[in-house]
mmCIF file with all atom_site columns, C-alpha atoms in Angstrom:
data_model
loop_
_atom_site.group_PDB
_atom_site.id
_atom_site.type_symbol
_atom_site.label_atom_id
_atom_site.label_alt_id
_atom_site.label_comp_id
_atom_site.label_asym_id
_atom_site.label_entity_id
_atom_site.label_seq_id
_atom_site.pdbx_PDB_ins_code
_atom_site.Cartn_x
_atom_site.Cartn_y
_atom_site.Cartn_z
_atom_site.occupancy
_atom_site.B_iso_or_equiv
_atom_site.pdbx_formal_charge
_atom_site.auth_seq_id
_atom_site.auth_comp_id
_atom_site.auth_asym_id
_atom_site.auth_atom_id
_atom_site.pdbx_PDB_model_num
ATOM 1  C CA . MET A 1 1  ? -32.024 11.743  95.003  1.00 0.00 ? 552 MET A CA 1
ATOM 2  C CA . PRO A 1 2  ? -33.771 8.792   93.319  1.00 0.00 ? 553 PRO A CA 1
ATOM 3  C CA . ARG A 1 3  ? -36.270 6.850   95.350  1.00 0.00 ? 554 ARG A CA 1
ATOM 4  C CA . LYS A 1 4  ? -35.568 3.247   96.141  1.00 0.00 ? 555 LYS A CA 1
ATOM 5  C CA . LYS A 1 5  ? -37.807 0.697   94.501  1.00 0.00 ? 556 LYS A CA 1
ATOM 6  C CA . LYS A 1 6  ? -40.399 -0.373  97.046  1.00 0.00 ? 557 LYS A CA 1
ATOM 7  C CA . THR A 1 7  ? -39.860 -3.937  98.202  1.00 0.00 ? 558 THR A CA 1
ATOM 8  C CA . PRO A 1 8  ? -43.037 -5.960  97.727  1.00 0.00 ? 559 PRO A CA 1
ATOM 9  C CA . ASP A 1 9  ? -44.646 -7.526  100.749 1.00 0.00 ? 560 ASP A CA 1
ATOM 10 C CA . PHE A 1 10 ? -46.075 -11.030 101.026 1.00 0.00 ? 561 PHE A CA 1
ATOM 11 C CA . GLU A 1 11 ? -49.623 -9.999  100.187 1.00 0.00 ? 562 GLU A CA 1
ATOM 12 C CA . GLN A 1 12 ? -48.532 -8.113  97.058  1.00 0.00 ? 563 GLN A CA 1
ATOM 13 C CA . SER A 1 13 ? -46.337 -10.993 95.861  1.00 0.00 ? 564 SER A CA 1
ATOM 14 C CA . LEU A 1 14 ? -49.150 -13.490 96.435  1.00 0.00 ? 565 LEU A CA 1
ATOM 15 C CA . SER A 1 15 ? -51.662 -11.267 94.651  1.00 0.00 ? 566 SER A CA 1
ATOM 16 C CA . ASP A 1 16 ? -49.291 -10.880 91.695  1.00 0.00 ? 567 ASP A CA 1
ATOM 17 C CA . LEU A 1 17 ? -48.781 -14.646 91.587  1.00 0.00 ? 568 LEU A CA 1
ATOM 18 C CA . GLU A 1 18 ? -52.524 -15.314 91.634  1.00 0.00 ? 569 GLU A CA 1
ATOM 19 C CA . ALA A 1 19 ? -53.081 -12.819 88.791  1.00 0.00 ? 570 ALA A CA 1
ATOM 20 C CA . LEU A 1 20 ? -50.281 -14.399 86.789  1.00 0.00 ? 571 LEU A CA 1
ATOM 21 C CA . VAL A 1 21 ? -51.718 -17.883 87.248  1.00 0.00 ? 572 VAL A CA 1
ATOM 22 C CA . GLY A 1 22 ? -55.116 -16.591 86.170  1.00 0.00 ? 573 GLY A CA 1
ATOM 23 C CA . ARG A 1 23 ? -53.666 -15.204 82.938  1.00 0.00 ? 574 ARG A CA 1
ATOM 24 C CA . MET A 1 24 ? -51.828 -18.442 82.240  1.00 0.00 ? 575 MET A CA 1
ATOM 25 C CA . GLU A 1 25 ? -54.929 -20.552 82.893  1.00 0.00 ? 576 GLU A CA 1
ATOM 26 C CA . GLN A 1 26 ? -56.863 -18.617 80.250  1.00 0.00 ? 577 GLN A CA 1
ATOM 27 C CA . GLY A 1 27 ? -54.591 -20.231 77.671  1.00 0.00 ? 578 GLY A CA 1
ATOM 28 C CA . GLU A 1 28 ? -54.317 -17.152 75.487  1.00 0.00 ? 579 GLU A CA 1
ATOM 29 C CA . LEU A 1 29 ? -50.587 -16.439 75.974  1.00 0.00 ? 580 LEU A CA 1
ATOM 30 C CA . THR A 1 30 ? -48.045 -17.160 73.287  1.00 0.00 ? 581 THR A CA 1
ATOM 31 C CA . LEU A 1 31 ? -45.318 -19.675 74.015  1.00 0.00 ? 582 LEU A CA 1
ATOM 32 C CA . ASP A 1 32 ? -42.792 -16.896 74.668  1.00 0.00 ? 583 ASP A CA 1
ATOM 33 C CA . ASP A 1 33 ? -45.234 -15.048 76.920  1.00 0.00 ? 584 ASP A CA 1
ATOM 34 C CA . SER A 1 34 ? -46.053 -18.282 78.743  1.00 0.00 ? 585 SER A CA 1
ATOM 35 C CA . LEU A 1 35 ? -42.379 -18.955 79.358  1.00 0.00 ? 586 LEU A CA 1
ATOM 36 C CA . ALA A 1 36 ? -41.817 -15.402 80.643  1.00 0.00 ? 587 ALA A CA 1
ATOM 37 C CA . ALA A 1 37 ? -44.893 -15.717 82.870  1.00 0.00 ? 588 ALA A CA 1
ATOM 38 C CA . PHE A 1 38 ? -43.619 -19.045 84.204  1.00 0.00 ? 589 PHE A CA 1
ATOM 39 C CA . GLU A 1 39 ? -40.280 -17.437 85.059  1.00 0.00 ? 590 GLU A CA 1
ATOM 40 C CA . ASP A 1 40 ? -42.093 -14.611 86.863  1.00 0.00 ? 591 ASP A CA 1
ATOM 41 C CA . GLY A 1 41 ? -44.208 -17.191 88.676  1.00 0.00 ? 592 GLY A CA 1
ATOM 42 C CA . ILE A 1 42 ? -41.122 -19.023 89.907  1.00 0.00 ? 593 ILE A CA 1
ATOM 43 C CA . ARG A 1 43 ? -39.649 -15.723 91.167  1.00 0.00 ? 594 ARG A CA 1
ATOM 44 C CA . LEU A 1 44 ? -42.894 -14.787 92.929  1.00 0.00 ? 595 LEU A CA 1
ATOM 45 C CA . THR A 1 45 ? -43.193 -18.253 94.470  1.00 0.00 ? 596 THR A CA 1
ATOM 46 C CA . ARG A 1 46 ? -39.668 -17.950 95.865  1.00 0.00 ? 597 ARG A CA 1
ATOM 47 C CA . GLU A 1 47 ? -40.452 -14.479 97.241  1.00 0.00 ? 598 GLU A CA 1
ATOM 48 C CA . CYS A 1 48 ? -43.563 -15.794 98.979  1.00 0.00 ? 599 CYS A CA 1
ATOM 49 C CA . GLN A 1 49 ? -41.663 -18.763 100.411 1.00 0.00 ? 600 GLN A CA 1
ATOM 50 C CA . SER A 1 50 ? -38.955 -16.427 101.691 1.00 0.00 ? 601 SER A CA 1
ATOM 51 C CA . PHE A 1 51 ? -41.557 -14.261 103.450 1.00 0.00 ? 602 PHE A CA 1
ATOM 52 C CA . LEU A 1 52 ? -43.102 -17.358 105.036 1.00 0.00 ? 603 LEU A CA 1
ATOM 53 C CA . ASP A 1 53 ? -39.696 -18.691 106.149 1.00 0.00 ? 604 ASP A CA 1
ATOM 54 C CA . GLN A 1 54 ? -38.864 -15.343 107.766 1.00 0.00 ? 605 GLN A CA 1
ATOM 55 C CA . ALA A 1 55 ? -42.207 -15.248 109.547 1.00 0.00 ? 606 ALA A CA 1
ATOM 56 C CA . GLU A 1 56 ? -41.692 -18.796 110.823 1.00 0.00 ? 607 GLU A CA 1
ATOM 57 C CA . GLN A 1 57 ? -38.264 -17.863 112.177 1.00 0.00 ? 608 GLN A CA 1
ATOM 58 C CA . LYS A 1 58 ? -39.724 -14.846 113.991 1.00 0.00 ? 609 LYS A CA 1
ATOM 59 C CA . VAL A 1 59 ? -42.446 -16.990 115.545 1.00 0.00 ? 610 VAL A CA 1
ATOM 60 C CA . GLN A 1 60 ? -39.863 -19.518 116.710 1.00 0.00 ? 611 GLN A CA 1
ATOM 61 C CA . ILE A 1 61 ? -37.706 -16.781 118.235 1.00 0.00 ? 612 ILE A CA 1
ATOM 62 C CA . LEU A 1 62 ? -40.667 -15.164 119.966 1.00 0.00 ? 613 LEU A CA 1
ATOM 63 C CA . SER A 1 63 ? -41.883 -18.542 121.217 1.00 0.00 ? 614 SER A CA 1
ATOM 64 C CA . SER A 1 64 ? -38.506 -19.683 122.510 1.00 0.00 ? 615 SER A CA 1
ATOM 65 C CA . ASN A 1 65 ? -37.513 -19.853 126.148 1.00 0.00 ? 616 ASN A CA 1
ATOM 66 C CA . ASP A 1 66 ? -33.717 -19.800 126.605 1.00 0.00 ? 617 ASP A CA 1
ATOM 67 C CA . GLY A 1 67 ? -33.262 -21.153 123.098 1.00 0.00 ? 618 GLY A CA 1
ATOM 68 C CA . LYS A 1 68 ? -35.842 -23.910 123.575 1.00 0.00 ? 619 LYS A CA 1
ATOM 69 C CA . LEU A 1 69 ? -39.043 -23.724 121.642 1.00 0.00 ? 620 LEU A CA 1
ATOM 70 C CA . THR A 1 70 ? -41.990 -23.442 123.983 1.00 0.00 ? 621 THR A CA 1
ATOM 71 C CA . VAL A 1 71 ? -45.132 -24.960 122.578 1.00 0.00 ? 622 VAL A CA 1
ATOM 72 C CA . ALA A 1 72 ? -48.291 -24.313 124.511 1.00 0.00 ? 623 ALA A CA 1
ATOM 73 C CA . PRO A 1 73 ? -51.305 -26.531 123.858 1.00 0.00 ? 624 PRO A CA 1
ATOM 74 C CA . PHE A 1 74 ? -54.109 -24.857 121.996 1.00 0.00 ? 625 PHE A CA 1
ATOM 75 C CA . ASP A 1 75 ? -57.336 -25.006 123.965 1.00 0.00 ? 626 ASP A CA 1
ATOM 76 C CA . THR A 1 76 ? -60.234 -25.537 121.591 1.00 0.00 ? 627 THR A CA 1
ATOM 77 C CA . GLU A 1 77 ? -62.843 -25.828 124.314 1.00 0.00 ? 628 GLU A CA 1
ATOM 78 C CA . GLN A 1 78 ? -64.908 -22.737 124.895 1.00 0.00 ? 629 GLN A CA 1
ATOM 79 C CA . ASP A 1 79 ? -66.748 -22.030 128.128 1.00 0.00 ? 630 ASP A CA 1
#
């Protein structure tokens, strides 16, 4: 039975995006390679945004009280 391709997590997608940007910033890619890298960058950016949107939804669900978002003030004062 073939193994399923492992789904990347947020940290991996972000790391891949940072590496890709680093390669593009060096300015040594051909036009075709730059275009392919840009396409990969767009895909990785969308993956990262999707992970962040899902995390935000989870936080809202966990913070809700009967469907109403409960926001507690953050106390910055330390004793």
